[in-house]
CSV table of C-alpha atoms in Angstrom, one decimal:
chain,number,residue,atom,x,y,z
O,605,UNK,CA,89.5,83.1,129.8
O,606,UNK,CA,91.0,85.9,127.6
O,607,UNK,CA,89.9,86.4,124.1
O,608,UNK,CA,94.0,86.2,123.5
O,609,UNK,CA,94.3,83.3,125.0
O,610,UNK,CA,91.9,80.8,123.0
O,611,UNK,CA,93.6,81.2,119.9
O,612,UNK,CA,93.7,78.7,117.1
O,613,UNK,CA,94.0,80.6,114.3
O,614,UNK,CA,90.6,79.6,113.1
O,615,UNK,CA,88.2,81.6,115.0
O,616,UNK,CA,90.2,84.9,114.5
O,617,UNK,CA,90.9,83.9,111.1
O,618,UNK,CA,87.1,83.8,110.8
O,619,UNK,CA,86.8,86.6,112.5
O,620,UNK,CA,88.9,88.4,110.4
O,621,UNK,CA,86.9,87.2,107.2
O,622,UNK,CA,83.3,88.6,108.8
O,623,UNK,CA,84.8,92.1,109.6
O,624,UNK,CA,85.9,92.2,106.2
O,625,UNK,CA,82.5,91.1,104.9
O,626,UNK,CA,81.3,93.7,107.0
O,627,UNK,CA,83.3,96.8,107.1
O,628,UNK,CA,85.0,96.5,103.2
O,629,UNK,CA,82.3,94.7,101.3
O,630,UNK,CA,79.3,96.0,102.6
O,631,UNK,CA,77.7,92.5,103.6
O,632,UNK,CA,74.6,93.0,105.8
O,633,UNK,CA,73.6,91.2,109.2
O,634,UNK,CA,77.3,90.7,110.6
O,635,UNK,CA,76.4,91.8,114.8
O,636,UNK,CA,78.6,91.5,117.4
O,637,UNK,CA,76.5,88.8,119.2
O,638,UNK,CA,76.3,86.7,116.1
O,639,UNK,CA,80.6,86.3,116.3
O,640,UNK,CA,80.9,85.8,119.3
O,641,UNK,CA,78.4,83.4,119.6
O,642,UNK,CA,80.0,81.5,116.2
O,643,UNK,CA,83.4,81.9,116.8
O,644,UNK,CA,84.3,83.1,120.4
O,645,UNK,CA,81.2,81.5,122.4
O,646,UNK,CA,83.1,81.0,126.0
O,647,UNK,CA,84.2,84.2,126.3
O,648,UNK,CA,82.2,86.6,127.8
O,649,UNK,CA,80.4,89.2,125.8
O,650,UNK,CA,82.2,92.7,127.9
O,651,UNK,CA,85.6,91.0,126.8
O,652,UNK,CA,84.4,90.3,123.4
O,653,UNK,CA,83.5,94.0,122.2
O,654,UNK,CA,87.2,95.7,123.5
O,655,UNK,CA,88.9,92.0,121.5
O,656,UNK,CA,86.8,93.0,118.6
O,657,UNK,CA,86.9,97.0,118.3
O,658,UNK,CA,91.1,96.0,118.8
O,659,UNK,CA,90.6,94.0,115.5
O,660,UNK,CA,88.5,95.6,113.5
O,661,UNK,CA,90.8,98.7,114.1
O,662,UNK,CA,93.7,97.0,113.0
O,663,UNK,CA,92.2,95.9,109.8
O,664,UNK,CA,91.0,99.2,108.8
O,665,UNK,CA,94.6,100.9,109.9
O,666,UNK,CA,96.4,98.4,107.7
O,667,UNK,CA,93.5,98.8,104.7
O,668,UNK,CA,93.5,102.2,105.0
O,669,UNK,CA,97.5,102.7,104.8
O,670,UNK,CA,96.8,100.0,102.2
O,671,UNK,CA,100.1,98.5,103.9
O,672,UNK,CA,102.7,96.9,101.9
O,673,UNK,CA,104.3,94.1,103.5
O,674,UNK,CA,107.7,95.8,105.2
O,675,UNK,CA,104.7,98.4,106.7
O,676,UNK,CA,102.5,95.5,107.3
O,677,UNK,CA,105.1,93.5,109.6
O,678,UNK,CA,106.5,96.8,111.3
O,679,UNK,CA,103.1,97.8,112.1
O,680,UNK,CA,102.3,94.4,113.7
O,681,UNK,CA,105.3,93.9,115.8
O,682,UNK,CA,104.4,97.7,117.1
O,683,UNK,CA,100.7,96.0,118.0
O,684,UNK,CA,102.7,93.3,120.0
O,685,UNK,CA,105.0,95.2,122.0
O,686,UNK,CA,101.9,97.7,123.1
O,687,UNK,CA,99.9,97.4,126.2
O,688,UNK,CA,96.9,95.9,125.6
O,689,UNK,CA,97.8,94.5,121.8
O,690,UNK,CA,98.2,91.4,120.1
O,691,UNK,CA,99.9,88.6,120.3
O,692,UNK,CA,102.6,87.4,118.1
O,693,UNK,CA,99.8,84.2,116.9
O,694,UNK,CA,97.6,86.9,116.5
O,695,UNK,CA,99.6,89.1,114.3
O,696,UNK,CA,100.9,85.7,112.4
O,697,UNK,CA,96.7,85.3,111.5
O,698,UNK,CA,96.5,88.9,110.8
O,699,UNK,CA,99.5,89.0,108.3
O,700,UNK,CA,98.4,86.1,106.7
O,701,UNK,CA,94.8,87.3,106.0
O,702,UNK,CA,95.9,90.5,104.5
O,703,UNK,CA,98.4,89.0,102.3
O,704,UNK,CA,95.8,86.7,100.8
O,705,UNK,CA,93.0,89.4,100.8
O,706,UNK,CA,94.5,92.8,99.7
O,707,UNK,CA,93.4,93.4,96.5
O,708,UNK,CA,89.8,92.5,97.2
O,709,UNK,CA,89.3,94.5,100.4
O,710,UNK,CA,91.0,97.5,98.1
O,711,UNK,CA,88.7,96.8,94.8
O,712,UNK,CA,85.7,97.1,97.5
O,713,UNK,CA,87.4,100.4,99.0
O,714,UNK,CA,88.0,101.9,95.8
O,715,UNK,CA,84.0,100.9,94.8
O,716,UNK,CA,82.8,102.6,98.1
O,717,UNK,CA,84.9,106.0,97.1
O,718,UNK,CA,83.3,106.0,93.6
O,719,UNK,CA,80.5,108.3,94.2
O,720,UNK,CA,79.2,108.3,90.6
O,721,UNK,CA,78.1,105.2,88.6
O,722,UNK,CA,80.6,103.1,87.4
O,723,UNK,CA,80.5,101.1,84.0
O,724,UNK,CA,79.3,97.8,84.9
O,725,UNK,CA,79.0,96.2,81.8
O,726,UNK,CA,78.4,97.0,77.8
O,727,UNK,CA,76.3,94.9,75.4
O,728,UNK,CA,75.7,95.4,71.9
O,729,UNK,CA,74.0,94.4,68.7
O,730,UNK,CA,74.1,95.9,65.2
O,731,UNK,CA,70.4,96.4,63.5
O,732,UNK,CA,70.3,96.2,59.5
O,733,UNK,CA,68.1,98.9,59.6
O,734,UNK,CA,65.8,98.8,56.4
O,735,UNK,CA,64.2,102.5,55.2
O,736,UNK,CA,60.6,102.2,53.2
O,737,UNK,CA,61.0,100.3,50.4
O,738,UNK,CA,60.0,103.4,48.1
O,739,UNK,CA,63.4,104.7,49.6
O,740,UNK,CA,66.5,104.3,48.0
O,741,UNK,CA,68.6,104.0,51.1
O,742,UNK,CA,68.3,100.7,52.5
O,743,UNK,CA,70.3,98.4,54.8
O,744,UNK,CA,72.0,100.9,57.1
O,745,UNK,CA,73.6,99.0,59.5
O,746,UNK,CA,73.3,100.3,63.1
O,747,UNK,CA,75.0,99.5,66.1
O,748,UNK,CA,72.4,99.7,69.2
O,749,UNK,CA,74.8,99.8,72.4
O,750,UNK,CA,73.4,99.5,76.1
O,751,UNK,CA,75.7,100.6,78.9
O,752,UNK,CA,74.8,99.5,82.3
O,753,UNK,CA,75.5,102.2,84.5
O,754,UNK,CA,74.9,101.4,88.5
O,755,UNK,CA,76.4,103.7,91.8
O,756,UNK,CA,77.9,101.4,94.7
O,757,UNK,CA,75.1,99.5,96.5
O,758,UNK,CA,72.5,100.4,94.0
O,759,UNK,CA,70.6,98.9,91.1
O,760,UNK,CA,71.7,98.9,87.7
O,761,UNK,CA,70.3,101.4,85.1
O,762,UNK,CA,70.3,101.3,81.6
O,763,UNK,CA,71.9,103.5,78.6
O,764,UNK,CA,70.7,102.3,74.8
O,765,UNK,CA,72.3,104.4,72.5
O,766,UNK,CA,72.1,104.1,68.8
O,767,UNK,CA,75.4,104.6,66.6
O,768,UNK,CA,76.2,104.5,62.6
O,769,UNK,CA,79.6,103.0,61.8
O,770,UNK,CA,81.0,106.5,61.3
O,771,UNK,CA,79.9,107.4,65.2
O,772,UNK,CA,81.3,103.8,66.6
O,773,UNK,CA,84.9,105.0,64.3
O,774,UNK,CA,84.8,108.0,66.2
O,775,UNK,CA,84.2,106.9,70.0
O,776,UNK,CA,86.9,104.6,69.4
O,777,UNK,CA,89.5,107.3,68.5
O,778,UNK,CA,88.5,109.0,71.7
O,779,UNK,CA,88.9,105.7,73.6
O,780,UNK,CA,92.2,105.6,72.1
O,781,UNK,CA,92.8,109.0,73.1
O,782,UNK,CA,92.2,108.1,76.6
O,783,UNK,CA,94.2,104.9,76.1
O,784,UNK,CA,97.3,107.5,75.4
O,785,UNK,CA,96.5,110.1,78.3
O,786,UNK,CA,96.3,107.3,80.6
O,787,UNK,CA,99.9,105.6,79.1
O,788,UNK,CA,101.4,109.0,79.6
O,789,UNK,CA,100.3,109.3,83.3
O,790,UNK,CA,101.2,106.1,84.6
O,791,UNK,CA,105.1,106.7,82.6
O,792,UNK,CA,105.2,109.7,84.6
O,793,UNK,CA,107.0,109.4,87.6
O,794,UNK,CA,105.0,110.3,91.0
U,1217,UNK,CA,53.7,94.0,70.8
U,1218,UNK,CA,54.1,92.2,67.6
U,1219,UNK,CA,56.9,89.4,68.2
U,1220,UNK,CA,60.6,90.3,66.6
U,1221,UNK,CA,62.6,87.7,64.7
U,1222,UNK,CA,65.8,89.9,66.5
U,1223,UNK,CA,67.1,88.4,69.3
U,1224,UNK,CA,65.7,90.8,71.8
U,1225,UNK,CA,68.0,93.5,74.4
U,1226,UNK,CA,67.1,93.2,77.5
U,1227,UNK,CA,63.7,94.6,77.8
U,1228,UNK,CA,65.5,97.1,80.2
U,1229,UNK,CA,65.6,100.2,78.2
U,1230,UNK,CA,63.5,100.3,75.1
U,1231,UNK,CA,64.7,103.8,74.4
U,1232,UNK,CA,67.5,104.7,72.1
U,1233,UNK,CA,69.0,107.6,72.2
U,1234,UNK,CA,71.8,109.4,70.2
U,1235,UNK,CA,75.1,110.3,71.6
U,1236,UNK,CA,75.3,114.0,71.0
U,1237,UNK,CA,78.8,114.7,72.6
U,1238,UNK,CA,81.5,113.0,74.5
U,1239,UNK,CA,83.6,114.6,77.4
U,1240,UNK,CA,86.2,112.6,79.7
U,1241,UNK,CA,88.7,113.6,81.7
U,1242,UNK,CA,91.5,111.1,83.4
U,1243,UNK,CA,91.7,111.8,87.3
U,1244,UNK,CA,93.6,110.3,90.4
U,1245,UNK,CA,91.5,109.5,93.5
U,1246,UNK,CA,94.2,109.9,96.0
U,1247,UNK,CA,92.9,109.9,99.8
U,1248,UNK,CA,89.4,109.4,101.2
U,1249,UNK,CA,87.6,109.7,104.2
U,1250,UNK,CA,87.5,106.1,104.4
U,1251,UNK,CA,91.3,105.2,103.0
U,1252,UNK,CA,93.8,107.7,103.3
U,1253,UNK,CA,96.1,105.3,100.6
U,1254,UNK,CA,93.5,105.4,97.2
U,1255,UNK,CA,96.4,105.7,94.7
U,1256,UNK,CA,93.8,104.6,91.7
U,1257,UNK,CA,93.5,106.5,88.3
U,1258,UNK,CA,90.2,106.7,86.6
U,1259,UNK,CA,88.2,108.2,83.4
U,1260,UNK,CA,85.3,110.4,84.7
U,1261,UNK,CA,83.1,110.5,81.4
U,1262,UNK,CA,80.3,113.2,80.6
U,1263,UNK,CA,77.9,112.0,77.7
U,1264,UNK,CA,75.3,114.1,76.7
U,1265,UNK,CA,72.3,112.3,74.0
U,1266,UNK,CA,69.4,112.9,72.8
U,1267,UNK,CA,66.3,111.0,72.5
U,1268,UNK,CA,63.7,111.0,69.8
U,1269,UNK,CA,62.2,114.5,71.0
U,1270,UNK,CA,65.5,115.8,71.1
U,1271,UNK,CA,65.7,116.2,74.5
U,1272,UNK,CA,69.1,116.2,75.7
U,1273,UNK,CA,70.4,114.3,79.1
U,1274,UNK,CA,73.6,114.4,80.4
U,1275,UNK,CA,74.6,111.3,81.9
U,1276,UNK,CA,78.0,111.0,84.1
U,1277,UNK,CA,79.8,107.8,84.9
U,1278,UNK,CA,83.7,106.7,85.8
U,1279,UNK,CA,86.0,103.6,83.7
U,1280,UNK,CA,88.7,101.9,85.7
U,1281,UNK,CA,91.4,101.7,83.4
U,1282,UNK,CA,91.2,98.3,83.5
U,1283,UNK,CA,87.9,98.4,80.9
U,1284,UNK,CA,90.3,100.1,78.9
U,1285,UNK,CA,92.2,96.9,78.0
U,1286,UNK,CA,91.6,94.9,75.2
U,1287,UNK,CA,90.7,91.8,76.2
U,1288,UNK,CA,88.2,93.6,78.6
U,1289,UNK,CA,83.9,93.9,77.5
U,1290,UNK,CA,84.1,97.9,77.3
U,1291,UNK,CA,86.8,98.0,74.6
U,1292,UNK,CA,86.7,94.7,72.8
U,1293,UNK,CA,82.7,95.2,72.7
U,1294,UNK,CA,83.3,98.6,71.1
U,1295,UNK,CA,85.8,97.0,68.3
U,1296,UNK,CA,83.6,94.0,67.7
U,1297,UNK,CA,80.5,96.4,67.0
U,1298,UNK,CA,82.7,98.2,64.7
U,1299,UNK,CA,83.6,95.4,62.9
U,1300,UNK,CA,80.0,93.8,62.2
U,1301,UNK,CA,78.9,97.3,60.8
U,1302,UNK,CA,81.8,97.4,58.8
U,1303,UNK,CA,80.6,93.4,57.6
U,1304,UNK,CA,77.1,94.6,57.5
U,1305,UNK,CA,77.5,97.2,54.8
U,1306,UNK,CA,76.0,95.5,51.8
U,1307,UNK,CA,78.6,97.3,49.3
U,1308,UNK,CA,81.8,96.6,51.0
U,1309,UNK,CA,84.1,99.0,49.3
U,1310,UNK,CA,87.9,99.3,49.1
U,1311,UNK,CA,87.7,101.8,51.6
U,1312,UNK,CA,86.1,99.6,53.9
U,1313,UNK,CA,88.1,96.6,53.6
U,1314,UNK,CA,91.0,98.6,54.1
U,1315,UNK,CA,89.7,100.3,57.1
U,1316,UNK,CA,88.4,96.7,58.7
U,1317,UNK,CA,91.9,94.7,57.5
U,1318,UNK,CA,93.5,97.5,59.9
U,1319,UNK,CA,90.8,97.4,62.6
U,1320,UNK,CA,91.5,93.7,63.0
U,1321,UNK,CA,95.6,94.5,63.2
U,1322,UNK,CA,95.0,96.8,66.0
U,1323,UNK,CA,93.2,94.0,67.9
U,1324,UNK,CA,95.8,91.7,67.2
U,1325,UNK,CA,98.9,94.3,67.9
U,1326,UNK,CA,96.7,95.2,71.3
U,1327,UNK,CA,96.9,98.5,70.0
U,1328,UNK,CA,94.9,99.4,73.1
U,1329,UNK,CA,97.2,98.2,75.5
């Protein structure tokens, strides 16, 4: 029996969701065996591997185009009238799944094209820093700031920075800076 | 180590270090290997600190512009650390009040977005 031909839409809908796991989100110990096995197990495993390569390279063509959804159901109904493509259930599971899982499959692609660490979180505390008590300066507040700093797939590391009130004043003007070069590019036109 | 009476950081990085300068620049990743549709905008940022030898590091990371929003931990962090300093300062001047009183207006006229 053809791979095409046992559909429900919940095995290739599960399908769907491992190659996902596997190709966009970087989840480990997804093997070919394994989904057949789970979700395809009476068909044979040298019709399995063409059924999922055919899948898997649909998903990445529509990801990749990062298809909106007049490209997404002129793409499909291209993969049905091929030789050797899907069928019109098939492309009804396929739509479906990338409607409901764009934006995470993109978050995850744009991740994986970061090649420098990304800011994955801020923490802070503010220290009323005392001097001696022969000093007359006391009670300086500080502001002891951690960034968490961490590349795709990798562990976190850790950025403690120490900052008066003056210094805090003046990252926030540049963050405000930013805040207007990035309103200015996104009210250009492309 | 004698115990604090702060509530502890994260035991993570025990170092601080002082932020010595600043550098970002806004980009566009547009096509990759991997996606040939990117279409995201980003903040590359370059900071260079010090630590308490005064040797200097340059450390490199990108912001989505998401974390530039208020209501997001990057930017509302930032503002709520400014504002505790500002409470902190055991003379709270004119100057000061004045300065906080429009610190909190920006938060609530989401001056950053």
């Amino acid at each position: 029996m053809a791979a095409g031909e046992l559909e429900g839409s919940k095995p290739l809908n599960g399908l769907l969701n491992a190659l996902a796991q596997d190709t966009f989100h970087g989840h480990p110990g997804i093997t070919e065996e394994l989904l057949r096995s789970q979700l395809y197990p009476e068909v044979p495993p040298e019709e399995f591997r063409p059924f999922l390569a055919k899948m898997r390279g649909i998903l990445k063509s529509i990801a990749s185009a990062d298809m909106d959804f007049n490209q997404l159901e002129a793409f499909l109904t291209a993969q049905t009238k091929k030789q050797g493509g899907i069928t019109s259930d098939q492309a009804a599971v396929i739509s479906k799944f990338w409607k409901s899982h764009k934006t995470k499959i993109r978050e995850s692609l744009m991740n994986q094209s970061r090649w420098n660490s990304g800011l994955r979180g801020l923490s802070w505390r503010v220290d009323g820093k005392s001097q001696s008590r022969h000093s007359a300066q006391i009670h300086t507040p500080v502001a002891i700031i951690e960034l968490e700093l961490g590349k795709y797939g990798q562990k976190s590391e850790f950025l403690c920075l120490e900052f008066d009130e003056v210094k805090v004043n003046q990252i926030l003007k540049t963050l405000s800076e930013v805040e207007e070069s990035i309103s200015t590019l996104i009210s250009q036109p492309n | 180590m004698e115990a604090s009476s702060e509530p502890p950081l994260d035991a993570k990085s025990e170092v601080t270090n002082q932020l010595v300068d600043f550098q970002w620049k806004l980009g566009m990743a547009v096509s990759s290997d991997t996606c040939r549709s990117l279409k995201y905008p980003y903040v590359a940022v370059m900071l260079k600190v010090a630590d308490h030898s005064g040797q200097v590091k340059t450390k490199c990371f990108e912001m989505t512009i998401p974390q530039f929003q208020p209501q997001h931990l990057a930017t509302s962090s930032l503002l709520s650390a400014s504002v505790s300093l500002t409470f902190l300062d055991s003379t709270i001047s004119t100057d000061s009040s004045r300065k906080l009183l429009q610190l909190l207006k920006r938060c609530e006229d989401g001056f950053f977005g």
